[in-house]
Coordinates of C-alpha atoms and ligand atoms in Angstrom, one line a residue:
M47 CA -9.4 -13.6 4.0
Y48 CA -11.9 -13.8 6.9
K49 CA -15.3 -12.3 6.0
R50 CA -16.4 -11.2 9.5
V51 CA -14.1 -10.1 12.4
L52 CA -14.5 -8.8 15.8
I53 CA -11.7 -6.4 16.8
K54 CA -11.0 -5.8 20.4
L55 CA -9.2 -2.5 20.7
S56 CA -7.4 -1.6 23.9
G57 CA -8.7 1.9 25.0
E58 CA -5.0 2.8 25.1
V59 CA -4.8 2.7 21.3
M60 CA -6.4 6.2 21.6
C61 CA -3.8 7.9 23.8
G62 CA -0.1 8.2 23.9
E63 CA 2.1 5.7 25.9
G64 CA 1.4 6.3 29.7
E65 CA -1.1 9.1 28.7
R66 CA -5.0 9.5 29.1
G67 CA -7.4 10.7 26.6
F68 CA -6.9 11.0 22.9
D69 CA -3.8 11.5 21.1
R70 CA -4.2 12.8 17.5
K71 CA -1.4 11.0 16.0
N72 CA -2.5 7.6 17.5
V73 CA -6.1 8.1 16.5
E74 CA -4.9 8.9 12.9
F75 CA -3.0 5.6 13.0
L76 CA -6.1 3.8 14.3
V77 CA -8.2 5.2 11.4
R78 CA -5.6 4.1 9.0
Q79 CA -5.5 0.5 10.3
L80 CA -9.1 0.1 10.2
A81 CA -9.6 1.6 6.9
Q82 CA -7.1 -1.1 5.4
V83 CA -9.4 -3.8 6.6
V84 CA -12.8 -2.1 5.7
E85 CA -11.4 -1.5 2.1
Y86 CA -11.4 -5.3 1.6
G87 CA -15.2 -5.4 2.3
V88 CA -14.7 -7.3 5.6
N89 CA -17.6 -7.1 8.1
V90 CA -15.9 -5.4 11.1
G91 CA -17.3 -5.4 14.6
I92 CA -15.4 -3.4 17.3
V93 CA -15.3 -3.5 21.0
I94 CA -13.2 -0.9 22.5
G95 CA -11.9 -0.8 26.1
A96 CA -11.5 2.2 28.4
G97 CA -7.8 2.1 29.5
N98 CA -7.3 5.6 28.3
I99 CA -10.1 6.8 30.5
F100 CA -11.0 4.7 33.5
R101 CA -10.8 1.1 34.3
G102 CA -13.1 0.2 37.2
E103 CA -10.2 -1.3 39.2
E104 CA -8.4 2.1 39.3
L105 CA -11.2 3.8 41.3
I106 CA -10.3 2.1 44.6
D107 CA -12.4 4.6 46.8
L108 CA -15.6 3.5 45.1
P109 CA -17.7 0.3 45.5
H110 CA -16.6 -2.2 42.8
S111 CA -20.0 -2.3 40.9
L112 CA -20.1 1.6 40.8
A113 CA -16.5 1.9 39.5
D114 CA -17.4 -0.6 36.8
Q115 CA -20.4 1.3 35.7
I116 CA -18.0 4.3 35.3
G117 CA -15.6 2.1 33.4
M118 CA -18.5 0.9 31.0
L119 CA -19.4 4.6 30.5
G120 CA -15.8 5.1 29.4
T121 CA -16.2 2.5 26.6
V122 CA -19.3 4.5 25.5
I123 CA -17.1 7.7 25.1
N124 CA -14.5 5.9 23.2
A125 CA -17.1 4.3 21.0
L126 CA -18.8 7.8 20.1
Y127 CA -15.4 9.3 19.7
L128 CA -14.3 6.4 17.2
K129 CA -17.6 6.8 15.4
G130 CA -17.0 10.5 14.8
I131 CA -13.5 10.0 13.7
L132 CA -14.4 7.2 11.2
Q133 CA -17.4 9.2 9.8
R134 CA -15.1 12.2 9.3
V135 CA -13.0 10.2 6.8
G136 CA -16.1 8.8 5.1
M137 CA -16.4 5.4 6.8
K138 CA -19.8 4.2 7.7
C139 CA -20.2 3.4 11.2
V140 CA -22.9 2.7 13.8
V141 CA -22.6 2.4 17.7
V142 CA -24.8 0.0 19.3
S143 CA -25.4 -0.4 23.1
Q144 CA -27.6 -1.7 25.7
I145 CA -26.6 0.6 28.3
S146 CA -27.2 3.9 26.6
S147 CA -30.0 5.5 24.5
L148 CA -28.1 8.6 23.5
P149 CA -29.3 9.9 20.1
S150 CA -26.2 8.6 18.2
I151 CA -26.7 5.1 19.8
R152 CA -28.8 2.3 18.6
P153 CA -30.1 -0.5 20.7
I154 CA -28.5 -4.0 19.9
H155 CA -30.8 -6.1 17.8
Y156 CA -29.5 -9.0 16.1
D157 CA -31.5 -8.6 12.8
D158 CA -30.3 -5.0 12.5
I159 CA -26.6 -6.1 13.0
N160 CA -26.7 -8.1 9.8
L161 CA -28.4 -5.2 7.9
Y162 CA -25.6 -2.9 9.1
F163 CA -23.0 -5.2 7.9
D164 CA -24.7 -5.8 4.5
A165 CA -24.8 -2.0 4.1
G166 CA -21.1 -1.8 4.7
Y167 CA -21.3 -0.4 8.3
V168 CA -18.4 -0.8 10.9
V169 CA -20.5 -1.7 14.1
I170 CA -19.1 -0.6 17.5
F171 CA -20.5 -2.4 20.3
A172 CA -20.3 0.0 23.4
G173 CA -20.9 -0.6 27.2
G174 CA -19.1 -3.8 27.4
T175 CA -21.3 -6.8 28.6
S176 CA -23.8 -4.1 30.2
N177 CA -22.8 -5.7 33.5
P178 CA -20.2 -4.8 36.2
F179 CA -17.7 -7.3 37.2
F180 CA -16.6 -8.0 33.7
T181 CA -14.3 -6.4 31.3
T182 CA -14.4 -5.7 27.6
D183 CA -12.4 -8.8 26.7
T184 CA -15.3 -10.7 28.0
A185 CA -17.6 -8.5 26.0
A186 CA -15.5 -8.9 22.9
A187 CA -15.9 -12.8 23.0
L188 CA -19.8 -12.3 23.7
R189 CA -20.3 -10.0 20.9
A190 CA -18.0 -12.0 18.6
V191 CA -20.2 -15.0 19.1
E192 CA -23.4 -13.0 18.8
M193 CA -22.3 -11.4 15.4
G194 CA -21.1 -14.6 14.0
A195 CA -17.5 -13.5 13.7
E196 CA -15.1 -15.9 12.3
L197 CA -12.3 -14.5 14.2
L198 CA -11.6 -12.3 17.3
I199 CA -8.5 -10.1 17.1
K200 CA -7.2 -8.6 20.3
A201 CA -5.3 -5.6 19.3
T202 CA -3.2 -4.5 22.3
K203 CA 0.3 -3.2 23.3
V204 CA 2.2 -6.6 23.1
D205 CA 2.8 -8.6 20.1
G206 CA 1.3 -11.8 21.3
V207 CA 0.7 -14.3 24.0
Y208 CA 3.8 -15.1 26.2
D209 CA 4.4 -17.5 29.0
S210 CA 4.4 -14.5 31.4
D211 CA 3.8 -10.8 31.1
P212 CA 6.4 -9.6 28.6
R213 CA 6.1 -6.2 30.1
K214 CA 7.3 -7.5 33.5
N215 CA 9.7 -10.4 32.5
R216 CA 12.2 -9.7 29.6
D217 CA 12.7 -13.4 29.2
A218 CA 9.2 -14.3 28.6
K219 CA 8.8 -16.7 25.7
K220 CA 6.1 -16.1 22.9
F221 CA 3.7 -18.6 21.8
E222 CA 3.2 -18.6 18.0
R223 CA 0.0 -20.8 18.6
L224 CA -1.6 -22.2 21.7
S225 CA -5.0 -23.7 22.6
Y226 CA -7.6 -22.1 25.0
R227 CA -7.2 -24.9 27.2
D228 CA -3.4 -24.2 27.6
A229 CA -4.1 -20.4 28.1
I230 CA -6.6 -21.2 31.0
K231 CA -4.3 -23.9 32.4
L232 CA -1.2 -21.7 32.4
G233 CA -3.2 -18.8 33.9
L234 CA -2.1 -16.4 31.1
K235 CA -3.2 -13.0 32.0
V236 CA -3.3 -11.5 28.5
M237 CA -7.0 -12.0 28.5
D238 CA -9.8 -13.0 31.0
T239 CA -10.5 -16.5 31.6
E240 CA -14.1 -15.9 30.9
A241 CA -13.2 -14.6 27.4
F242 CA -11.1 -17.7 26.7
S243 CA -14.0 -19.9 27.9
I244 CA -16.6 -18.2 25.6
C245 CA -14.3 -18.5 22.7
G246 CA -13.5 -22.0 23.3
R247 CA -17.0 -23.1 23.8
Y248 CA -18.0 -21.6 20.4
K249 CA -15.0 -22.6 18.6
L250 CA -13.9 -19.1 17.9
P251 CA -10.2 -18.5 17.2
I252 CA -8.4 -15.5 18.6
V253 CA -5.3 -13.7 17.3
V254 CA -3.6 -11.4 19.9
L255 CA -1.3 -8.8 18.2
N256 CA 0.5 -5.6 18.7
F257 CA -1.8 -2.8 17.4
F258 CA 0.9 -0.4 17.0
E259 CA 2.6 -2.5 14.3
D260 CA 1.5 -1.0 11.0
G261 CA -0.4 -3.6 8.9
A262 CA -0.6 -6.2 11.7
L263 CA -4.5 -6.0 11.8
L264 CA -4.7 -6.5 8.1
R265 CA -2.4 -9.5 8.2
A266 CA -4.7 -11.2 10.8
V267 CA -7.8 -10.5 8.7
K268 CA -6.1 -12.1 5.7
G269 CA -5.2 -15.2 7.7
E270 CA -1.5 -14.4 7.6
P271 CA 0.8 -15.4 10.5
V272 CA 1.0 -12.4 13.0
G273 CA 0.9 -12.2 16.9
S274 CA -0.2 -15.3 18.5
Y275 CA -3.0 -17.6 17.4
I276 CA -5.2 -19.2 19.9
S277 CA -7.0 -22.2 18.6
P278 CA -10.2 -23.8 19.8
E279 CA -8.7 -27.3 19.7
Ligands
ATP552 N1 1.1 -13.9 29.3 C1 1.1 -12.7 28.7 N2 1.1 -12.5 27.4 C2 1.0 -11.2 26.9 N3 0.6 -10.3 27.6 C3 0.3 -10.4 28.8 C4 0.6 -11.7 29.5 N4 0.1 -11.5 30.9 C5 -0.3 -10.2 31.0 N5 -0.2 -9.5 29.8 C6 -0.4 -8.1 29.6 O1 -1.8 -8.0 29.3 C7 -1.7 -6.7 28.5 C8 -3.0 -6.8 27.6 O2 -4.2 -6.7 28.4 P1 -4.9 -5.5 29.1 O3 -6.1 -5.9 29.8 O4 -3.8 -4.7 30.0 O5 -5.0 -4.3 28.1 P2 -6.3 -4.3 27.1 O6 -7.3 -5.4 27.3 O7 -5.6 -4.4 25.8 O8 -6.7 -2.8 27.3 P3 -8.1 -2.3 27.9 O9 -8.2 -2.5 29.3 O10 -8.0 -0.7 27.5 O11 -9.1 -3.0 27.1 C9 -0.5 -6.6 27.9 O12 -0.1 -5.2 27.8 C10 0.5 -7.3 28.7 O13 1.3 -6.5 29.5
LIG553 O1 -18.7 -5.8 30.6 C1 -18.1 -4.9 31.2 C2 -16.9 -4.3 30.5 C3 -16.1 -3.2 31.2 N1 -16.5 -3.0 32.4 C4 -15.8 -1.9 33.2 O2 -15.2 -1.0 32.2 C5 -13.8 -0.9 32.4 C6 -13.2 -0.6 31.0 O3 -13.0 -1.8 30.5 P1 -11.5 -2.5 30.1 O4 -11.7 -3.9 29.5 O5 -10.8 -2.7 31.4 O6 -10.8 -1.6 29.3 C7 -13.4 -2.2 33.1 O7 -12.2 -1.9 33.9 C8 -14.6 -2.4 33.9 O8 -14.6 -1.5 35.1 C9 -17.6 -3.5 33.2 O9 -17.8 -3.4 34.3 N2 -18.2 -4.5 32.4

């Protein structure tokens, strides 16, 4: 069992397939998956994307830097929403960010993050890296290293890493295990090269799994085989 993990959630885990916003059933499922992990006393950090609200690249009429700032604000909306629903079911949760000083958001401070974990809080990192021109995959790698996570879990819509996008190529072959070097060399688009590179440099393994598979998240935290494992070697 890992003791400290960073879970990167696609914003789309909050909405229905092909939808936007928040879907009640999906949100309830999300809470159950996170509760299963938190019950074991694991330190859980979360970075959530904003695919259910806006991705910068979708706002083609705006300058890239502006569109990305709107995207980052989307991650703040998701973080606050997630905090609200976790607290509603009695889970302790804090949102930290460098881009917002809203009353329910705390600044990112390394010493405090350890205190939050010691007190049993789930820590949601909102606002990505705080910089345009990045994505929440890179933010997840960065925050995982900052919080001393032993594992980064990318919880997404596909059940692992394939040799090409499985949503576009039915014959795509799944890797049970691969290295960062392979992921970068093969140009696999499941995560940003920047994220692979940060995790590789700091020897942080990644598991890519299908969030919508009940129990998959817990299996990854227990170190059981699930999805694809990207090793630093
Ligand atoms: N080689 C590959 N193996 C697996 N998935 C791939 C691959 N290449 C592309 N993908 C696609 O990458 C997607 C996951 O990344 P994507 O950035 O779209 O979502 P996310 O990061 O989970 O969401 P969000 O943008 O909300 O954070 C999968 O849905 C899959 O279709
Ligand atoms: O560090 C970051 C993180 C994110 N963004 C912008 O936010 C959206 C949403 O994130 P996703 O990872 O795509 O879900 C992203 O498309 C960027 O526009 C950013 O600028 N910097």
